[in-house]
Amino acid sequence: MKILFLSFFFLINCFQKKIDFAIIHALTGSYAISVLPIVNAELLAIDDINKSGGILGYKVNPIIIDGKSDWSLFKKETEDLFQKKDIKAVIGCFASACRKEVLPIYEKYNKLLIYPAQYEGIEESNNILYSGSVPNQQLTPAIKWANDNLGKTFFIVSSDSLYQRVSNEIIKNVIKVVDGKLLGEEYLLTDSTDTDKIAEKIFKLNPSVVINNTIPITNNALITSLTKYNVLPNKSKMLLFKIAETEIVKLDKKESLIGSFAVANYFQSLEIKENLEFIKKYKAKYGEQTTISDPMISAYSGILLWAEAVKQAGTFDTDVVRKNLYGLSLSSPAGMYYIDANSLNLWNEVYIGKLNKDLQFDIIWKSEKPVKPVSYPRFKSKKEWNDFSQNYFKENGNFWTRKVQPK
Amino acid sequence: MNLNKYSIKTQLPILLLLILSFSLIITMLIFINLVSNYFVKETITNIKSISSRQFDEINLFLNERNGDIYTISRNNSIEKSLADQKIPEKELIDYLENYLLIYKYKNIYFLNPNGKILFNLKHKNYNGKLLFSDELKNSELTKSFIESNNTLEVAYSKFSYFSIDNSYYSFICSPVFSKGKLVGLITLQLSSDNFASNQNYKGLGETGEILTLTKADESAVILSHIRNDKESKTKTIKLDEKIDYAFYEVLNGRNNFGEILDYRNVKTFSSWKFIPEYNIGIVVKIDKSEALGFINKIYLISTILILIILGLSYLLINFISKKITAPIIQFKESVKMISGGNLNLETYKLESNLEFTELSSSFEEMKNNLNETFKNIEKKNSEIEELNLSLEIKVEARTEELQHSMEELEASNEELEASMISLKNAQDQLVQTEKMASLGNIIAGVAHELNTPFGAIRSSSGNIKDFLSSSLKELPDFFEKTTKEEQKLCFSLLEYSLTSKIELVSEKELRGMRKELSKELDEWNIEDSREVAELLLSLGITKRTDNLKEIILNSNYKFILETIYKLSEINKNTNNISTAVEKASKIIFALKSFSRFDHSGEKIKTDIIDNIETVLVLYHNYIKHGIELIREFDIIPQILVFPDELNQVWTNLIHNALQAMDYKGKLIIRIKNENMENKNCILVEIEDSGKGIPEEIQNKIFEPFFTTKPQGEGSGLGLDIVSKILRRHDAIIKLNSKVGVGTTFKIYLPIVEKSL
């Protein structure tokens, strides 16, 4: 009987019409370490949708494309895809530099990109559903909290890319607003391992808070150096922005990070019903040993939000779907999500966690309720922010990521 | 339920009613289901669009408030006032008073980053108090401060009961920066009255509501005007998904729609949306009973209609079933009785519809027939016995009768034979008559023909008589005046003249001969040589001979020559008579052979040419005047025929031909050997140049009694007889005729040389 039922179900699946949904991520290259678990979460979301009967009677067929951590390749692949296939929506990119590169393609073809990472704001595209967070949902409360609770001296270690540049600018403003003190800042190229000098400098400056705004691949060397120079685990407290549970477990000196703090809109340790269910489901699919982090939930929820909007729209048409995205709500593993009524940003809960021995974060602070996204932080006017972003682009020879160490 | 135990009278109406009501109810249910499905969909779409509209309105309102706080948080005087941590000056207070009035805020709070109330407009006794004091620490005022202070962005509190002002309020808090540093925060107090204003219930009927609600201590607080409960301005309802699912859902931040039980425990169609800024939910709903009220009306009307239809149907069905069953029952009774053997019962007249009337009358007929048949069978049985008895007698009588009729038959047979004979006689007679008719024709010709030889005989005999009377007297003188030698000479001359054929010589030749002869005689010195030459020529002597000289030299040569001439004349006339008699006898022979008609005769070998010539002789009279007769005769064998009969054939055909030409024209008779149908035949063609026979009557001319001749002239049997005769000879007759050109009869006589 069960076999009959299953084969019937299988048959229905076989005959069900399909729509193409693209996943374009850096499956190889410097970003792969962060991105691979995200793709898993995305595939789980598509699985969930298909298991519940698909969208508007269509089964979602994921088309996975490797951007190889090369933003120009992303752009080319995306345009090729739109020309060759009827893609209903795309989830992809994990860096703002990448997003900036492909955005014109989405606007040209009027397609929707679900961008699952936190980003710097300073952008209001109708073609991107930002399912990550904006600075006021992570950076600002984290610095304010650190200033109030960890100490008033800060040091910034950062990768050199658009997100980091903008977010560091915000961080610096926040430090100033809250009367903190920035002792110094250092930038690392994507693949740089030259971290000892920075560690030495931090050791000398002895800030109460080291703000780590580097991308995961650079982290291994950095954490190793900071451990070597005894900054970690005890001398300074580290505040992590761009690194999450999934990446921490892969570090050589991960123990050094125990006791460090991170700000996120999701921690695996979050004890709400939706999260417990999700963890169970995820581990059932990908194994007990897997860890889950913030951008995975953003990616997972982003797809579900899009699917819900399509259902309400009754069509895959981008314009109609967009209208239905505004004001949409979702009980996500991270808590309630709302898409803003005026932009395609999410209302997020903000959590600050402290890394415990199990390499999981104990949540030590959370926002009262989901925080409204603000694309342009109030420290500067809209124009000033846009100029800031464009200047960085021009300084870098029309790149959103710095490739060569400036002299 | 076993219906079979009931009578057909009971079963029929029940079954029909059941079928009818079943189909009616099914139809009604399907119809109502379709209609209500459609209207449920329509209603939900409507409710959803109204909730979207409401969401947009609130959002617009929210954006305006965003603008308000943005503007006021950047107000230089406020920045300065906060930076200095001083009570605002009079001028700023006036501005703020007006601001609250215009933008409909309840109050405004100036807060320092540590949470101390520096200033507020309405409750001066709170100035200087800390937000974290026991009285205020759980208020939304404090919460909005914390959030704004943490995120350094505008923060909205939810609508909540604020004890100081004894009503529901939301607080909008914004950080205020001065020279890049946080100098304080400013909070606007927004009254829920903004949502309690009269709603536009268009499209929501009488029971529809647009509710704005917020969550307070696990309760839903309805901030807006409650249409269904005008008494209470603000209503608090325990937040439980079983009490009002929409409230529960929306205040847990979820958007959706559906058919739910609302706070009044009434079924509604609801749509709900959450607005995260104020933590408020919008619920738009309409009572199901109203939205689908007319469905109930349709139900009611349909039910009443169905009942009426069923009632009427019952009466009708009852009537019909009675009409159907009554005769059946009656019929059944009749059949029952008949099956019981009672065939003589009173018959029923079934006064019902046509079929039953027919059935009953048929049945009645059948019954009567049956009855009759039974009676007949009995009657027949006794009759059969009687018949058996009388059968023998009858058979005898019949035998006798048969014999009698046999005799009669014989007699009539004889009669028939007799009449056949008489008929045959009549036919013969008729044929004879026809023969007589042609005979008449022939006889007329024959009589004419005979006249000629008889005339010749008469004149010749007269000549002879004259000669005899004159010559006989001179005979003794002759013998006296002549010597014996001269007499001998004279008789030899006579003999010579009798054998000479001078008659056939023309007058011119004769004259030539006379001239020559007289010349010759002149040599003999005869005085009247011309006269002598004349005499000699009449005797048939054309040349002088030696013995002639002796006579002429006789002194009495004239007398001698005259006597010889006279004697030769007698001889000539005698010869003439003999010729005429021969001719007459020939005609008579022809007539004789024609008139003989011998049936019993056998076929005789006959020359067909002779046979035809016989007829031609008879018609010689007609032919010689105006008819050009052409004979084209091949040499043919003699064949076995009935010559007399054939004579008749030729007579008929030649006679017809002559008549057709009106005795003027060309008659061609051809006789040749011909092969016809693989038989050697003699073909006799008789062609005339007469008026011809019209095509339409060509096939009729051989029929008996057909004639083209005037009434009484012909019997119409001529060609019939011809064809009969030819049939006896196995001959074939063919006709070729063209009007205005002529007619050809072709007779193919098979060559039969030996009798079988």
mmCIF file of C-alpha atoms in Angstrom, chain A residues 116-306:
data_model
loop_
_atom_site.group_PDB
_atom_site.id
_atom_site.type_symbol
_atom_site.label_atom_id
_atom_site.label_comp_id
_atom_site.label_asym_id
_atom_site.label_seq_id
_atom_site.Cartn_x
_atom_site.Cartn_y
_atom_site.Cartn_z
ATOM 1 C CA PRO A 116 20.822 36.092 1.312
ATOM 2 C CA ALA A 117 23.746 37.815 2.997
ATOM 3 C CA GLN A 118 23.864 40.825 5.252
ATOM 4 C CA TYR A 119 24.798 43.923 3.291
ATOM 5 C CA GLU A 120 25.743 47.534 3.691
ATOM 6 C CA GLY A 121 22.510 49.136 2.478
ATOM 7 C CA ILE A 122 23.049 52.239 0.361
ATOM 8 C CA GLU A 123 20.989 50.549 -2.314
ATOM 9 C CA GLU A 124 17.288 50.342 -3.083
ATOM 10 C CA SER A 125 16.745 48.020 -6.000
ATOM 11 C CA ASN A 126 13.331 46.737 -6.921
ATOM 12 C CA ASN A 127 14.959 43.645 -8.353
ATOM 13 C CA ILE A 128 16.576 42.387 -5.185
ATOM 14 C CA LEU A 129 14.915 40.793 -2.207
ATOM 15 C CA TYR A 130 17.445 41.466 0.552
ATOM 16 C CA SER A 131 16.801 38.548 2.853
ATOM 17 C CA GLY A 132 19.894 39.319 4.901
ATOM 18 C CA SER A 133 20.196 42.337 7.136
ATOM 19 C CA VAL A 134 21.120 46.006 6.819
ATOM 20 C CA PRO A 135 23.655 47.754 9.138
ATOM 21 C CA ASN A 136 21.090 49.005 11.651
ATOM 22 C CA GLN A 137 20.041 45.384 12.185
ATOM 23 C CA GLN A 138 23.533 44.146 13.119
ATOM 24 C CA LEU A 139 26.345 46.670 13.223
ATOM 25 C CA THR A 140 24.770 49.525 15.114
ATOM 26 C CA PRO A 141 23.212 47.554 17.978
ATOM 27 C CA ALA A 142 26.387 45.423 18.230
ATOM 28 C CA ILE A 143 28.770 48.397 18.546
ATOM 29 C CA LYS A 144 26.364 50.124 20.913
ATOM 30 C CA TRP A 145 26.174 46.975 22.984
ATOM 31 C CA ALA A 146 29.960 46.429 22.923
ATOM 32 C CA ASN A 147 30.533 50.049 23.869
ATOM 33 C CA ASP A 148 28.155 49.673 26.790
ATOM 34 C CA ASN A 149 29.323 46.199 27.862
ATOM 35 C CA LEU A 150 32.867 45.402 26.651
ATOM 36 C CA GLY A 151 34.755 48.622 26.627
ATOM 37 C CA LYS A 152 35.080 51.812 24.719
ATOM 38 C CA THR A 153 38.258 51.149 22.647
ATOM 39 C CA PHE A 154 37.930 49.469 19.265
ATOM 40 C CA PHE A 155 40.154 48.085 16.561
ATOM 41 C CA ILE A 156 38.841 47.106 13.131
ATOM 42 C CA VAL A 157 40.315 44.233 11.095
ATOM 43 C CA SER A 158 38.571 44.008 7.790
ATOM 44 C CA SER A 159 38.651 42.645 4.274
ATOM 45 C CA ASP A 160 38.808 45.292 1.616
ATOM 46 C CA SER A 161 35.549 45.184 -0.251
ATOM 47 C CA LEU A 162 32.476 47.367 -0.654
ATOM 48 C CA TYR A 163 30.542 45.850 2.228
ATOM 49 C CA GLN A 164 33.385 46.168 4.628
ATOM 50 C CA ARG A 165 34.187 49.715 3.567
ATOM 51 C CA VAL A 166 30.632 50.915 4.046
ATOM 52 C CA SER A 167 30.029 48.922 7.207
ATOM 53 C CA ASN A 168 33.296 50.122 8.717
ATOM 54 C CA GLU A 169 32.252 53.680 7.954
ATOM 55 C CA ILE A 170 29.025 53.056 9.838
ATOM 56 C CA ILE A 171 30.901 51.363 12.671
ATOM 57 C CA LYS A 172 33.215 54.321 12.948
ATOM 58 C CA ASN A 173 30.221 56.681 13.053
ATOM 59 C CA VAL A 174 28.540 54.592 15.723
ATOM 60 C CA ILE A 175 31.718 54.517 17.820
ATOM 61 C CA LYS A 176 31.830 58.269 17.544
ATOM 62 C CA VAL A 177 28.140 58.692 18.381
ATOM 63 C CA VAL A 178 28.375 56.487 21.443
ATOM 64 C CA ASP A 179 31.545 58.203 22.534
ATOM 65 C CA GLY A 180 33.784 55.211 21.955
ATOM 66 C CA LYS A 181 37.334 55.312 20.616
ATOM 67 C CA LEU A 182 38.702 53.706 17.474
ATOM 68 C CA LEU A 183 42.320 52.792 17.985
ATOM 69 C CA GLY A 184 43.024 51.677 14.498
ATOM 70 C CA GLU A 185 41.872 49.770 11.433
ATOM 71 C CA GLU A 186 43.600 47.259 9.133
ATOM 72 C CA TYR A 187 42.534 45.847 5.748
ATOM 73 C CA LEU A 188 43.393 42.460 4.323
ATOM 74 C CA LEU A 189 43.200 41.383 0.710
ATOM 75 C CA THR A 190 40.964 38.412 0.042
ATOM 76 C CA ASP A 191 43.664 35.743 0.009
ATOM 77 C CA SER A 192 46.128 37.518 2.293
ATOM 78 C CA THR A 193 47.905 35.490 4.965
ATOM 79 C CA ASP A 194 50.074 38.387 6.067
ATOM 80 C CA THR A 195 48.277 38.697 9.403
ATOM 81 C CA ASP A 196 51.107 38.606 11.936
ATOM 82 C CA LYS A 197 51.851 42.322 11.553
ATOM 83 C CA ILE A 198 48.246 43.160 12.247
ATOM 84 C CA ALA A 199 48.192 40.855 15.251
ATOM 85 C CA GLU A 200 51.287 42.516 16.574
ATOM 86 C CA LYS A 201 49.757 45.969 16.088
ATOM 87 C CA ILE A 202 46.556 44.970 17.874
ATOM 88 C CA PHE A 203 48.605 43.467 20.691
ATOM 89 C CA LYS A 204 50.407 46.761 21.060
ATOM 90 C CA LEU A 205 47.272 48.936 20.886
ATOM 91 C CA ASN A 206 45.392 46.616 23.209
ATOM 92 C CA PRO A 207 41.809 47.565 22.292
ATOM 93 C CA SER A 208 38.979 46.279 24.438
ATOM 94 C CA VAL A 209 37.102 45.192 21.347
ATOM 95 C CA VAL A 210 38.571 43.787 18.119
ATOM 96 C CA ILE A 211 35.971 44.169 15.389
ATOM 97 C CA ASN A 212 36.473 41.307 12.931
ATOM 98 C CA ASN A 213 34.999 42.259 9.581
ATOM 99 C CA THR A 214 37.024 39.879 7.422
ATOM 100 C CA ILE A 215 35.619 37.305 5.063
ATOM 101 C CA PRO A 216 35.883 33.713 6.327
ATOM 102 C CA ILE A 217 38.761 32.608 4.067
ATOM 103 C CA THR A 218 41.049 35.270 5.527
ATOM 104 C CA ASN A 219 39.996 34.393 9.050
ATOM 105 C CA ASN A 220 42.061 31.270 9.495
ATOM 106 C CA ALA A 221 45.351 33.133 9.197
ATOM 107 C CA LEU A 222 44.085 36.089 11.203
ATOM 108 C CA ILE A 223 42.807 34.023 14.129
ATOM 109 C CA THR A 224 45.994 31.980 14.084
ATOM 110 C CA SER A 225 48.108 35.159 14.242
ATOM 111 C CA LEU A 226 45.955 36.738 16.960
ATOM 112 C CA THR A 227 46.306 33.562 18.978
ATOM 113 C CA LYS A 228 50.029 33.589 18.331
ATOM 114 C CA TYR A 229 50.284 37.187 19.594
ATOM 115 C CA ASN A 230 48.085 36.316 22.528
ATOM 116 C CA VAL A 231 45.415 38.825 21.656
ATOM 117 C CA LEU A 232 42.989 35.945 21.774
ATOM 118 C CA PRO A 233 41.355 34.442 23.637
ATOM 119 C CA ASN A 234 41.703 36.675 26.676
ATOM 120 C CA LYS A 235 43.405 40.002 26.020
ATOM 121 C CA SER A 236 40.769 41.601 23.813
ATOM 122 C CA LYS A 237 37.217 40.639 23.152
ATOM 123 C CA MET A 238 36.516 39.954 19.538
ATOM 124 C CA LEU A 239 33.287 41.034 17.896
ATOM 125 C CA LEU A 240 32.560 38.921 14.803
ATOM 126 C CA PHE A 241 30.494 40.257 11.931
ATOM 127 C CA LYS A 242 31.088 38.215 8.850
ATOM 128 C CA ILE A 243 31.916 34.829 10.310
ATOM 129 C CA ALA A 244 29.415 32.360 11.636
ATOM 130 C CA GLU A 245 29.102 28.903 13.194
ATOM 131 C CA THR A 246 29.720 27.062 9.938
ATOM 132 C CA GLU A 247 33.013 28.772 9.306
ATOM 133 C CA ILE A 248 34.244 28.782 12.898
ATOM 134 C CA VAL A 249 34.234 24.993 13.080
ATOM 135 C CA LYS A 250 36.671 24.895 10.166
ATOM 136 C CA LEU A 251 39.277 27.179 11.741
ATOM 137 C CA ASP A 252 42.609 25.834 12.944
ATOM 138 C CA LYS A 253 42.483 27.822 16.144
ATOM 139 C CA LYS A 254 38.783 27.782 16.691
ATOM 140 C CA GLU A 255 39.204 27.371 20.478
ATOM 141 C CA SER A 256 40.742 30.834 20.577
ATOM 142 C CA LEU A 257 37.394 32.246 19.611
ATOM 143 C CA ILE A 258 35.552 30.747 22.568
ATOM 144 C CA GLY A 259 34.239 33.676 24.561
ATOM 145 C CA SER A 260 34.150 35.924 21.517
ATOM 146 C CA PHE A 261 31.003 37.719 20.543
ATOM 147 C CA ALA A 262 29.062 37.790 17.358
ATOM 148 C CA VAL A 263 26.073 39.728 16.190
ATOM 149 C CA ALA A 264 23.552 38.022 13.936
ATOM 150 C CA ASN A 265 19.896 37.751 13.139
ATOM 151 C CA TYR A 266 20.079 34.023 13.777
ATOM 152 C CA PHE A 267 22.039 31.618 15.899
ATOM 153 C CA GLN A 268 21.703 27.874 15.713
ATOM 154 C CA SER A 269 21.197 27.930 19.467
ATOM 155 C CA LEU A 270 17.983 29.913 19.122
ATOM 156 C CA GLU A 271 15.359 28.043 21.069
ATOM 157 C CA ILE A 272 12.159 28.670 19.220
ATOM 158 C CA LYS A 273 9.841 26.065 17.748
ATOM 159 C CA GLU A 274 10.522 26.997 14.123
ATOM 160 C CA ASN A 275 14.268 26.753 14.610
ATOM 161 C CA LEU A 276 14.150 23.404 16.368
ATOM 162 C CA GLU A 277 12.068 22.006 13.557
ATOM 163 C CA PHE A 278 14.387 23.441 10.967
ATOM 164 C CA ILE A 279 17.533 22.040 12.608
ATOM 165 C CA LYS A 280 15.906 18.616 12.734
ATOM 166 C CA LYS A 281 14.938 18.777 9.112
ATOM 167 C CA TYR A 282 18.293 20.087 8.006
ATOM 168 C CA LYS A 283 20.280 17.518 9.920
ATOM 169 C CA ALA A 284 18.056 14.768 8.619
ATOM 170 C CA LYS A 285 19.018 15.796 5.138
ATOM 171 C CA TYR A 286 22.653 16.789 5.511
ATOM 172 C CA GLY A 287 23.858 14.930 8.594
ATOM 173 C CA GLU A 288 24.020 15.307 12.394
ATOM 174 C CA GLN A 289 27.405 16.981 12.335
ATOM 175 C CA THR A 290 26.356 19.908 10.221
ATOM 176 C CA THR A 291 26.077 23.401 11.636
ATOM 177 C CA ILE A 292 23.683 26.129 10.685
ATOM 178 C CA SER A 293 24.290 29.836 10.463
ATOM 179 C CA ASP A 294 22.563 33.163 9.836
ATOM 180 C CA PRO A 295 22.977 33.481 6.017
ATOM 181 C CA MET A 296 21.658 29.928 5.570
ATOM 182 C CA ILE A 297 18.451 30.963 7.285
ATOM 183 C CA SER A 298 18.320 34.144 5.220
ATOM 184 C CA ALA A 299 18.668 32.060 2.074
ATOM 185 C CA TYR A 300 16.140 29.479 3.191
ATOM 186 C CA SER A 301 13.611 32.115 4.267
ATOM 187 C CA GLY A 302 14.254 34.252 1.202
ATOM 188 C CA ILE A 303 13.126 31.436 -1.085
ATOM 189 C CA LEU A 304 10.085 30.693 1.061
ATOM 190 C CA LEU A 305 9.118 34.369 1.055
ATOM 191 C CA TRP A 306 9.402 34.499 -2.710
#
